Short mmCIF file of C-alpha atoms in Angstrom, two decimals:
data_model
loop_
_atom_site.label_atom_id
_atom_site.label_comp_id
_atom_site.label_asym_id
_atom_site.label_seq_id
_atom_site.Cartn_x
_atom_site.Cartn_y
_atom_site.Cartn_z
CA UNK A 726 0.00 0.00 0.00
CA UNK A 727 2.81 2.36 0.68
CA UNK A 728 4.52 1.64 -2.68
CA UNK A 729 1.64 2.15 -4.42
CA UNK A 730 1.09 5.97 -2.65
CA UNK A 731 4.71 6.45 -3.26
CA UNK A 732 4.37 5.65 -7.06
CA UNK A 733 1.21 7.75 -6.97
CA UNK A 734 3.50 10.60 -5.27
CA UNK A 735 6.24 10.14 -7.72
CA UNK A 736 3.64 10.42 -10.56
CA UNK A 737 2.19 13.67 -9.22
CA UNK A 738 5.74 15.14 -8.73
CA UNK A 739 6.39 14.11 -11.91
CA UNK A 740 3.58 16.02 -12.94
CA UNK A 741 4.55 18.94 -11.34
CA UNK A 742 8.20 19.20 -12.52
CA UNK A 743 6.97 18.06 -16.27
CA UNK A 744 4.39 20.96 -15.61
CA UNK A 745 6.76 23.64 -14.30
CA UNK A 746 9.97 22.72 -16.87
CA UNK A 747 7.73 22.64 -19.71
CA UNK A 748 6.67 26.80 -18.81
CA UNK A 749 10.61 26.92 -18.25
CA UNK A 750 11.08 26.36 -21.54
CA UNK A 751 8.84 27.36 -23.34
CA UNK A 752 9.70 31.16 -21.46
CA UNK A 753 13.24 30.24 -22.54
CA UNK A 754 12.18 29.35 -26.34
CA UNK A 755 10.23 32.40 -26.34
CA UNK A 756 13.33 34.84 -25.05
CA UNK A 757 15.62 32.90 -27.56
CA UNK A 758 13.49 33.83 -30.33
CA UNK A 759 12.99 37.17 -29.39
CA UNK A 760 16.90 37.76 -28.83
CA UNK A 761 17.33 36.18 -32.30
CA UNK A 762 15.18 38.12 -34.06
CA UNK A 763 16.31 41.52 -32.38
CA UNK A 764 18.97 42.41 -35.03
CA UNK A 765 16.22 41.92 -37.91
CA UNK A 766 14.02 44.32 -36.03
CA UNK A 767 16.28 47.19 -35.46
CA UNK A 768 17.32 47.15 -38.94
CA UNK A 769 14.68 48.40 -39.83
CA UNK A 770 13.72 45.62 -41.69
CA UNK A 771 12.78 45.09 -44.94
CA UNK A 772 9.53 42.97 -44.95
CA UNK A 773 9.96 39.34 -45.99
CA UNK A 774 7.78 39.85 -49.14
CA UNK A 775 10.12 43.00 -50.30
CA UNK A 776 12.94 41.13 -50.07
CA UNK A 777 11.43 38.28 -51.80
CA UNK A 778 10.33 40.30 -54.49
CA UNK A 779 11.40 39.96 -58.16
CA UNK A 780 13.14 41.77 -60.88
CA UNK A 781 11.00 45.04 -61.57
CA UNK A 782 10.69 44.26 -65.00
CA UNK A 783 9.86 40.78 -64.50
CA UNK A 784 7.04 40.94 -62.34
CA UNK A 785 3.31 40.48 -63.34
CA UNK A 786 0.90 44.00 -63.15
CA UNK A 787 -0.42 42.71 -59.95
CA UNK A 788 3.30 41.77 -58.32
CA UNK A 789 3.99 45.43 -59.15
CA UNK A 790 0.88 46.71 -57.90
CA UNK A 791 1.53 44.80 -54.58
CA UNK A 792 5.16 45.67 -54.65
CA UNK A 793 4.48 49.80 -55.06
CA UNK A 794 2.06 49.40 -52.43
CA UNK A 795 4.07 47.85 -49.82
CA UNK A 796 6.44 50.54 -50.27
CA UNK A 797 4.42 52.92 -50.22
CA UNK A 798 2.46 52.12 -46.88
CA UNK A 799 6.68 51.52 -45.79
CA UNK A 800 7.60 54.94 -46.58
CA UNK A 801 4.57 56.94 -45.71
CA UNK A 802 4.96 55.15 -41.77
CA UNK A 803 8.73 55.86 -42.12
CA UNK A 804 8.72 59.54 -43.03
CA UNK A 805 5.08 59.97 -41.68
CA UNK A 806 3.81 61.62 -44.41
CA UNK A 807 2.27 60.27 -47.65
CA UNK A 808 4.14 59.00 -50.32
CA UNK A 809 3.49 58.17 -53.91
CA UNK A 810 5.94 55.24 -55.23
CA UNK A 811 4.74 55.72 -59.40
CA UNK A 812 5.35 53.74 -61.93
CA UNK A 813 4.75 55.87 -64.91
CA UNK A 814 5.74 53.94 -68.54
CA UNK A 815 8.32 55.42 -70.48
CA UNK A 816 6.97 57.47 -73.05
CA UNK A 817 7.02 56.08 -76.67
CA UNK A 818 9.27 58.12 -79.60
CA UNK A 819 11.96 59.61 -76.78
CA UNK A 820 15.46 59.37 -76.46
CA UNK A 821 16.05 61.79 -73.19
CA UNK A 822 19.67 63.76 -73.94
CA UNK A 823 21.74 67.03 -72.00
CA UNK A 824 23.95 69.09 -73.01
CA UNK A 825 25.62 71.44 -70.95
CA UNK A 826 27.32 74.63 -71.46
CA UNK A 827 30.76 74.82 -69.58
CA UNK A 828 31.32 78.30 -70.52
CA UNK A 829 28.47 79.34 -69.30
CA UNK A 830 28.64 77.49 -65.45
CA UNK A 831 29.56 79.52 -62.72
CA UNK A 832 29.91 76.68 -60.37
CA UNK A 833 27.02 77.63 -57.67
CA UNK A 834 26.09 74.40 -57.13
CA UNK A 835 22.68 75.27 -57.04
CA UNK A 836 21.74 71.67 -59.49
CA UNK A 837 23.36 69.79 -56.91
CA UNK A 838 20.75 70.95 -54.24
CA UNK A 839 18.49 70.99 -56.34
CA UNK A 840 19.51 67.21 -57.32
CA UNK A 841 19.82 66.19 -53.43
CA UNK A 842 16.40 67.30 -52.32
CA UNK A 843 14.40 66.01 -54.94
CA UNK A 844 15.87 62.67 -55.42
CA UNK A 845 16.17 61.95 -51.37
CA UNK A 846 19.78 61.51 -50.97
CA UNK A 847 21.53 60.79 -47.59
CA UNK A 848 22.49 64.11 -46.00
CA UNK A 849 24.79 61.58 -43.61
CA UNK A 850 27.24 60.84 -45.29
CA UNK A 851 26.81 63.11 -48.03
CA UNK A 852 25.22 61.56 -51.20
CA UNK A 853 25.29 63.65 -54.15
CA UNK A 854 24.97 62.21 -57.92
CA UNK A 855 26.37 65.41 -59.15
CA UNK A 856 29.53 67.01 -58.58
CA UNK A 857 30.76 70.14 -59.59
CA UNK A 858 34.57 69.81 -60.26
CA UNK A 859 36.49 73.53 -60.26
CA UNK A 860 39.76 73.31 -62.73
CA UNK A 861 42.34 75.85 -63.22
CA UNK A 862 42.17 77.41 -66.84
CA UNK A 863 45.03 76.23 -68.24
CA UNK A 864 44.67 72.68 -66.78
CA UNK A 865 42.73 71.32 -70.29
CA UNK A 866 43.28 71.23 -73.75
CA UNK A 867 40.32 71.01 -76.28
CA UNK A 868 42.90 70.36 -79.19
CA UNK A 869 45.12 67.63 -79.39
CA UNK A 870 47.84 69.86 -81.42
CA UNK A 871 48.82 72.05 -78.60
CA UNK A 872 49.32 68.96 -76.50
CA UNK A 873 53.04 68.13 -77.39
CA UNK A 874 54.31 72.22 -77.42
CA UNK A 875 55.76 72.47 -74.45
CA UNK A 876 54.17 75.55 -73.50
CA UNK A 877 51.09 77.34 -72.23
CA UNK A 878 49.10 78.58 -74.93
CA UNK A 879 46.20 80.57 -75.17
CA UNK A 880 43.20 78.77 -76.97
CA UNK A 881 41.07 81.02 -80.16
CA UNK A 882 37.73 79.31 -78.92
CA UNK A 883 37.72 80.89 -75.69
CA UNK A 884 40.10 81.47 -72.20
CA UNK A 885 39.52 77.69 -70.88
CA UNK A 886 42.95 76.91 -70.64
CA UNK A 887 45.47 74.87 -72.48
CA UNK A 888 48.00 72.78 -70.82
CA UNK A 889 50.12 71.90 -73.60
CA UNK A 890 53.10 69.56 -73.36
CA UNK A 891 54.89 68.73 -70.09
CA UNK A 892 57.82 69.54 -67.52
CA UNK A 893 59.38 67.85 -65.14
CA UNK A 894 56.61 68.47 -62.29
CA UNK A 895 54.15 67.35 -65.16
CA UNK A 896 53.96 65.07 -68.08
CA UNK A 897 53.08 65.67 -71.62
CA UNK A 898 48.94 65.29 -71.81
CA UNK A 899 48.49 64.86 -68.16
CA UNK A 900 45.86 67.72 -67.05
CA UNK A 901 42.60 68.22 -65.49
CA UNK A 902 43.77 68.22 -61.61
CA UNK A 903 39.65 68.94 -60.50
CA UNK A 904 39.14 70.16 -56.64
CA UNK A 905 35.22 69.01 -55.52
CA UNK A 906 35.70 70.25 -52.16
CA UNK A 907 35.74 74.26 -53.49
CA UNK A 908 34.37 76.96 -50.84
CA UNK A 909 35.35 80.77 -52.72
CA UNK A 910 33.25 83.85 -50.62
CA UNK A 911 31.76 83.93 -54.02
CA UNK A 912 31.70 81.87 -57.87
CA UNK A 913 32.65 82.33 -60.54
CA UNK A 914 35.90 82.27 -59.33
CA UNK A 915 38.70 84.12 -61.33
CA UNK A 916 41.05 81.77 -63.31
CA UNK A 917 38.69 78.54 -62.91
CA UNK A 918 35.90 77.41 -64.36
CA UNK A 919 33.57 74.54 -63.69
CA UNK A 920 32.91 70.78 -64.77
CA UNK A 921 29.75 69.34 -63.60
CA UNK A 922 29.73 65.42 -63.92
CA UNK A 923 26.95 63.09 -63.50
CA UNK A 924 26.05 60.22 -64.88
CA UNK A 925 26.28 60.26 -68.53
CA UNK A 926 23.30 57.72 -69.24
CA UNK A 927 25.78 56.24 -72.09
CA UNK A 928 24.19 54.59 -75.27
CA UNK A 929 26.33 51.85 -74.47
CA UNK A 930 26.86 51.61 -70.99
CA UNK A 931 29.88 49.54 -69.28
CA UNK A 932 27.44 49.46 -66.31
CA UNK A 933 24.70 47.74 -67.30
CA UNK A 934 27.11 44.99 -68.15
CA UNK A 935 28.86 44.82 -65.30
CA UNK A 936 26.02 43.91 -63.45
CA UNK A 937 25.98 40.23 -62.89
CA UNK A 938 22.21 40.47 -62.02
CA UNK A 939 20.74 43.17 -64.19
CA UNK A 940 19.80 45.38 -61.61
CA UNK A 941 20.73 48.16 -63.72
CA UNK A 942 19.62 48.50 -67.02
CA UNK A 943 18.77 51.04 -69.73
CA UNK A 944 15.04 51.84 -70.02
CA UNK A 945 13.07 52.53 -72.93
CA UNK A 946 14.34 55.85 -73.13
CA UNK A 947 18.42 55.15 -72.92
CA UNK A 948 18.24 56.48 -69.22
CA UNK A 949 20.30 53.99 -67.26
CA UNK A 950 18.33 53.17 -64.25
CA UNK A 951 18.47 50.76 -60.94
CA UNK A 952 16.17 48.24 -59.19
CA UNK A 953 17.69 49.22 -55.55
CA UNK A 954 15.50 46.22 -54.23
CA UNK A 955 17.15 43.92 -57.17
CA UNK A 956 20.72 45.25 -56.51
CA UNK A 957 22.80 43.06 -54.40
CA UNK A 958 25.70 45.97 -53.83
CA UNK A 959 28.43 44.11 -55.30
CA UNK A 960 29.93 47.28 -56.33
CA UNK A 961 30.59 45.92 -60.24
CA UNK A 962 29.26 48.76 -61.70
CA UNK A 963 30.35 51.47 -60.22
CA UNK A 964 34.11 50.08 -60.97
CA UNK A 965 33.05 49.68 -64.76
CA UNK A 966 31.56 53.23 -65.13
CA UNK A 967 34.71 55.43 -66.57
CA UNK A 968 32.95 58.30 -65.04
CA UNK A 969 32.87 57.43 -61.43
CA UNK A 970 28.90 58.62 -61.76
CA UNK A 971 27.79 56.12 -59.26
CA UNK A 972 26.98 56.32 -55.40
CA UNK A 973 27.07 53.10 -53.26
CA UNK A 974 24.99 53.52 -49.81
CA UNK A 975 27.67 52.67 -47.28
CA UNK A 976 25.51 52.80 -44.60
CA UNK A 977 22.15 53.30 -44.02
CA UNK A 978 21.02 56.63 -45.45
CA UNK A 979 20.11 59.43 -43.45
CA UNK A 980 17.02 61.34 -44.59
CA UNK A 981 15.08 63.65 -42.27
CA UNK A 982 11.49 63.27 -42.51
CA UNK A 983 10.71 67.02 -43.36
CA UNK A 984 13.31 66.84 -46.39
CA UNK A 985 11.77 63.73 -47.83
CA UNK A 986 10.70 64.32 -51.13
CA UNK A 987 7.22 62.20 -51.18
CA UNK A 988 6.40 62.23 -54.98
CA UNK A 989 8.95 59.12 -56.23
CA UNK A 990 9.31 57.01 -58.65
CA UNK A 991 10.06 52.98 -58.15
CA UNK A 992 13.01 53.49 -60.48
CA UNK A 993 14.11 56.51 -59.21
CA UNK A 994 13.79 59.08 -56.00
CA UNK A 995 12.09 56.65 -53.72
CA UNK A 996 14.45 56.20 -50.78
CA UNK A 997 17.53 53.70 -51.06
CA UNK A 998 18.68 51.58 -48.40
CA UNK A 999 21.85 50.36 -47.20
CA UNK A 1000 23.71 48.08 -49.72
CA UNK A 1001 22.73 49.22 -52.98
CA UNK A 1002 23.82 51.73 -55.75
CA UNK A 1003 22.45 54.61 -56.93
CA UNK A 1004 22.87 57.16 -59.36
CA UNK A 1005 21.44 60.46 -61.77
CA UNK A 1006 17.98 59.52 -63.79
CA UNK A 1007 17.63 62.37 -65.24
CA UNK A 1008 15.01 62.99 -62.40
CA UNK A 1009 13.15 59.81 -64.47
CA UNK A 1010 10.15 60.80 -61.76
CA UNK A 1011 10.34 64.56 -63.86
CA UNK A 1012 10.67 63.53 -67.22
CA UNK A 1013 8.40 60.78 -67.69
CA UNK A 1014 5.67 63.22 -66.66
CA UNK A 1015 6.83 65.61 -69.39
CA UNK A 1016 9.16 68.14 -67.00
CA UNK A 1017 12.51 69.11 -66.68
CA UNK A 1018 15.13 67.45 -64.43
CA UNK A 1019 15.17 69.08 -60.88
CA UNK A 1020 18.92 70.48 -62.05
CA UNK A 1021 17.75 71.56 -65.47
CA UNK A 1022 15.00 73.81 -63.87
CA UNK A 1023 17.37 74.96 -60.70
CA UNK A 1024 20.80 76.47 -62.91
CA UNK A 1025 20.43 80.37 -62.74
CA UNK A 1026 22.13 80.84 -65.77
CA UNK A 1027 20.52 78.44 -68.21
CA UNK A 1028 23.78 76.45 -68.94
CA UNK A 1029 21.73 73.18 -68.82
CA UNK A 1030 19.68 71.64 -71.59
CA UNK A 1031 17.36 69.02 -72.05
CA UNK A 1032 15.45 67.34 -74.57
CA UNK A 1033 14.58 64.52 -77.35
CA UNK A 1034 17.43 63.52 -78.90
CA UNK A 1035 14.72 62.24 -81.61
CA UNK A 1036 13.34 65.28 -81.82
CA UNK A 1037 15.43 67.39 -84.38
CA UNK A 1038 13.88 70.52 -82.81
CA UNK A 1039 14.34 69.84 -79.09
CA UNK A 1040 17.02 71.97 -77.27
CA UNK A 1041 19.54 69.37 -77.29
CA UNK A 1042 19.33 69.08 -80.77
CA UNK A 1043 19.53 72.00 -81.47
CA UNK A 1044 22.52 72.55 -79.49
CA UNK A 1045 24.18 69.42 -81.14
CA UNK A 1046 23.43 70.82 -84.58
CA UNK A 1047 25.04 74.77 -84.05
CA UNK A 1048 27.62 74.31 -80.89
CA UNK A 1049 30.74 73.14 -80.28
CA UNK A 1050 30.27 70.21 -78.76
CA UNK A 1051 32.79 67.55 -76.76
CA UNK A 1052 31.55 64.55 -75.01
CA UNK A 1053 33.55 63.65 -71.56
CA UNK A 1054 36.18 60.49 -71.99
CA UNK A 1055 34.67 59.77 -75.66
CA UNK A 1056 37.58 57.15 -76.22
CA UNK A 1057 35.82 54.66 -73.76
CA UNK A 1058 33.03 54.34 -76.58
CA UNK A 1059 30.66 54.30 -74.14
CA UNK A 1060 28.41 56.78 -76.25
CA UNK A 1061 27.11 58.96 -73.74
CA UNK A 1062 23.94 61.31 -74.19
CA UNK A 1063 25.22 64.13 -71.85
CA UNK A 1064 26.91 66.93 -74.94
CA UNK A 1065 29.60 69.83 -73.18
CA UNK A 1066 29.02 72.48 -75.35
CA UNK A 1067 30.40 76.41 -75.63
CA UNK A 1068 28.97 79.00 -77.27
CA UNK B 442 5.94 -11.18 -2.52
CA UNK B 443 9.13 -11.44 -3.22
CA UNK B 444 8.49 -11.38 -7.09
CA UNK B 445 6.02 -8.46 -6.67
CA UNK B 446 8.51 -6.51 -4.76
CA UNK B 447 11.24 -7.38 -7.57
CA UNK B 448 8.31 -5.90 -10.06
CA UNK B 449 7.89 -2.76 -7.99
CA UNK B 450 11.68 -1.94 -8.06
CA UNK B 451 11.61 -3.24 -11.69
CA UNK B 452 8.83 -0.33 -12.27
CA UNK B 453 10.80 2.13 -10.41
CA UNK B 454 14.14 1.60 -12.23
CA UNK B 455 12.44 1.76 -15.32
CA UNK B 456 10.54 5.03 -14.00
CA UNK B 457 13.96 6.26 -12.72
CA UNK B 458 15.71 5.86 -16.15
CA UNK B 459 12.83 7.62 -17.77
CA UNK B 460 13.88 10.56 -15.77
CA UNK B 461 17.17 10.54 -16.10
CA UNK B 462 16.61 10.53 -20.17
CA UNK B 463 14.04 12.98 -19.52
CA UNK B 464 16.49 15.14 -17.58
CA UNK B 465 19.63 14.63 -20.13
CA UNK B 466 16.78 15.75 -23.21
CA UNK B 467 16.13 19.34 -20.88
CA UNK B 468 19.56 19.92 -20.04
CA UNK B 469 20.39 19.64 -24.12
CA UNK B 470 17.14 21.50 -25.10
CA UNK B 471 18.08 23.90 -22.79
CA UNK B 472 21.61 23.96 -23.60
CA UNK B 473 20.77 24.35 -27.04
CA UNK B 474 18.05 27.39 -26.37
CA UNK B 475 21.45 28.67 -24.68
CA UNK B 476 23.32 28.87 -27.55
CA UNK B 477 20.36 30.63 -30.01
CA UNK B 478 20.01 32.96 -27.18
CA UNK B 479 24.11 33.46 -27.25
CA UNK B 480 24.31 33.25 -30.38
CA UNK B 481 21.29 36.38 -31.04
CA UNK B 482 22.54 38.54 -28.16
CA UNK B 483 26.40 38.11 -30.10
CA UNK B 484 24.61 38.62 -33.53
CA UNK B 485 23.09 42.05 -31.73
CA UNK B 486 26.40 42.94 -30.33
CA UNK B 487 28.06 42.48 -33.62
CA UNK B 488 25.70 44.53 -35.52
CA UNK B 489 25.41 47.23 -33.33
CA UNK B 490 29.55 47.63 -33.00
CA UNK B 491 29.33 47.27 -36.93
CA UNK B 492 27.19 49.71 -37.36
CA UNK B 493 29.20 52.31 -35.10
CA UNK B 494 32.04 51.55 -37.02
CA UNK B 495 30.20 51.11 -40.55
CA UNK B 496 29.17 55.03 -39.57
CA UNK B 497 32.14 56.39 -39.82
CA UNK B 498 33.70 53.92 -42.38
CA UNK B 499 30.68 55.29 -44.85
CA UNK B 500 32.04 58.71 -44.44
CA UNK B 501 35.49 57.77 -45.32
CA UNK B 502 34.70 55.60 -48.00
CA UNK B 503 32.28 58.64 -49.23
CA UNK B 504 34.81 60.82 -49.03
CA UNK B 505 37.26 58.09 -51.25
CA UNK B 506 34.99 58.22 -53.54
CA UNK B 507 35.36 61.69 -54.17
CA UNK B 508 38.87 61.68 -54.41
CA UNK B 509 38.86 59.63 -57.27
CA UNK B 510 36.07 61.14 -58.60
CA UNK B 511 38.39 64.42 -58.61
CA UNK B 512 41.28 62.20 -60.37
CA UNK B 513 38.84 61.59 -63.74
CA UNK B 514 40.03 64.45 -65.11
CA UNK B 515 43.40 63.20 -65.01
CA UNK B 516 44.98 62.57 -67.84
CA UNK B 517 41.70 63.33 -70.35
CA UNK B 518 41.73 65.66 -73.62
CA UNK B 519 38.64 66.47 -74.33
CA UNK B 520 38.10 67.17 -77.91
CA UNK B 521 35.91 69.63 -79.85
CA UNK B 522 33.90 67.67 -82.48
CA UNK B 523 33.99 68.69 -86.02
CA UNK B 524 30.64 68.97 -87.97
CA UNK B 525 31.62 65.67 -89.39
CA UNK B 526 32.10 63.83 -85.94
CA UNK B 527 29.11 65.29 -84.80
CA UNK B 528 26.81 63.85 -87.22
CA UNK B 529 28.26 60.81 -86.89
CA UNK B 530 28.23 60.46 -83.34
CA UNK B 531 24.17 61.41 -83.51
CA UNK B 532 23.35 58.86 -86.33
CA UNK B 533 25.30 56.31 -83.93
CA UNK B 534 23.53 57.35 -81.11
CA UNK B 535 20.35 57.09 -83.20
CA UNK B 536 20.68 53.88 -85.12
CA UNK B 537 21.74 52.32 -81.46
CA UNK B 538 18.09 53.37 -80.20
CA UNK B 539 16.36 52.12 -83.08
CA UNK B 540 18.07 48.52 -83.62
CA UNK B 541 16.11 45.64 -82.56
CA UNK B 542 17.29 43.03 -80.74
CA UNK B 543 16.33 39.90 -81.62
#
């Protein structure tokens, strides 16, 4: 009788212990799973379904549908305000080209805010697809002839400098030393003059090959653009583009609510994250609504142009057909659609 | 009675080694919960010192960038097209747009 109340004991305290270990651990599964998934949270996590995601290109109406609208409901709680992810079509019969007059810049630097605020770059650390370079005159040579003379010479098309030949502190053809990181009390600055580079959206661009996963690609209208949520950041690109035209998010951007621009594009201003490249449109959120890039509209002294390179009487054109006209590292065949002109 | 007490301890040895297996499975379950937990808490910690570091690294590697932005120009001509060139460099331009691929 005493055995069997001792079994009956032992069962009960089994009981009990089976009871209490199994809360044990389950409390102890629970605070593993929330420690594990702590790092996903703060990262402010992409959802599962974003990351998922396909190509851009590749994905049915509905996928993008979905896709715009999860980003959209992401950003507007992000930046608490509204935003509009769009995916307007590139219109039919265009072939979006620049041209830009150098003699005309006075290196203000006005496109590059201009650039910055409506394509939501990262104020920390400084992302900024255009960069104004300030040169010496006398630092470039727009004619191969003077390059071997040996001396400085002054150039009939206009004071922009010739550095022709070399000396011992400088070889024969090697010019252009560019400062970004100018700060004059005021521009234009005597003795310099300006070189504003962004990307070049080439005909033929070494980017869009490098890619190993297309991320980047030319759309209908030769502008070279990115799926950030496609990219995988390998960094490809921006080694194969001769114009260093590319920005890689390094960390995760820094975008203050009240400068978020909320009117986007999927393909171009909507905010990047960390790990992925990013670059000039053209402002492809502009254009393909029929405006002008944010830097076109922003330059005081109309040295930018824009237009239909299809169009024989667009601006650009028109430029092409009665300026004189360089494009920037031309021997890279790249066949960029951004023209430096001079009147 | 003899034979029934051999059962009973029988029963209880049995019952005993139960427990003991039971006990070996929580201390691994738990051991193993441990290690996720560890193995989080590190993940966290590694992040988080990453990211402090990844902070400023992004500025320097920003500010690379630049630099060799500046160095572009180094070494360039750039060339004035003639009226020839430029025609030629449009009808490229244009003929690219317009080709099919098949």
């Amino acid at each position: 009788m005493s055995e069997d109340k001792r079994e009956m004991f032992d069962e009960q305290d089994d009981g009990k212990v089976k009871e209490s270990r199994r809360d044990f651990l389950k409390k102890i599964g629970v605070a593993a799973a929330a420690t594990a998934a702590v790092p996903a949270a703060t990262a402010k996590a992409v959802s599962i379904a974003e990351t998922l995601q396909s190509h851009f290109e590749l994905m049915s109406d509905e996928q993008k549908q979905k896709a715009i609208a999860r980003l959209e409901k992401r950003y507007s709680e992000q930046f608490g305000k509204q935003t509009t992810v769009a995916n307007t079509p590139a219109p039919d019969g265009v072939l979006f080209g620049y041209a830009l007059n150098i003699s005309k810049c006075i290196g203000c630097r006005r496109c590059v805010e201009a650039c910055v605020r409506e394509n939501n770059q990262s104020r920390d650390p400084k992302i900024q697809w255009i960069r104004v370079l300030r040169m010496n005159r006398g630092n470039l040579t727009f004619d191969p002839k003077h390059l071997n003379e040996g001396k400085p010479s002054s150039d009939p098309l206009g004071n922009y400098g010739i550095q022709s030949g070399g000396h011992a502190d400088k070889a024969v053809g090697i010019s252009g030393e560019a400062e970004h990181y100018y700060n004059p009390e005021q521009v234009p600055e005597e003795n310099a003059f300006y070189f504003p580079v962004q990307c070049q959206q080439c005909e033929d661009p070494a980017c869009t090959r490098a890619c190993p996963v297309r991320a980047t690609y030319r759309d209908p209208n030769g502008i070279v653009v990115i799926d950030y949520n496609w990219c995988i950041g390998c960094r490809m690109c921006q080694l194969a583009c001769p114009y260093w035209a590319r920005r890689f998010n390094w960390s995760e951007p820094v975008l203050p609510n009240e400068d978020m621009n909320p009117k986007t594009h999927y393909l171009g201003n909507r905010p990047r994250m960390v790990g992925v490249m990013e670059k000039c449109t053209f402002c492809l959120q502009r254009v393909r609504d029929g405006r002008y890039p944010a830097c076109v509209e922003a330059c005081p002294v109309g040295a930018r142009k824009f237009g239909n390179l299809l169009d024989p009487e667009s601006e650009v054109r028109k430029v092409l057909a009665t300026k004189q006209v360089f494009r920037f590292k031309e021997d890279f065949n790249t066949e960029p659609k951004f023209f430096y002109y001079m009147d | 009675m003899a034979e029934e007490q051999m059962v009973s301890v029988g029963r209880r040895k049995g019952q005993d080694e139960v427990i003991a297996d039971k006990r070996v499975f929580l201390k691994r379950a738990a051991a193993a919960l441990g290690v996720v937990a560890a193995a989080g808490l590190t993940g966290t910690a590694v992040i988080q010192s990453a990211r402090k570091v990844g902070g400023t690294n992004a500025r320097a590697r920003c500010a690379e960038e630049d630099v060799r932005q500046q160095q572009i120009m180094v070494g360039k001509q750039l060339l004035l097209m003639t009226e020839g060139e430029k025609q030629q460099m449009l009808d490229r331009i244009l003929s690219s747009h317009s080709r099919k691929v098949s």
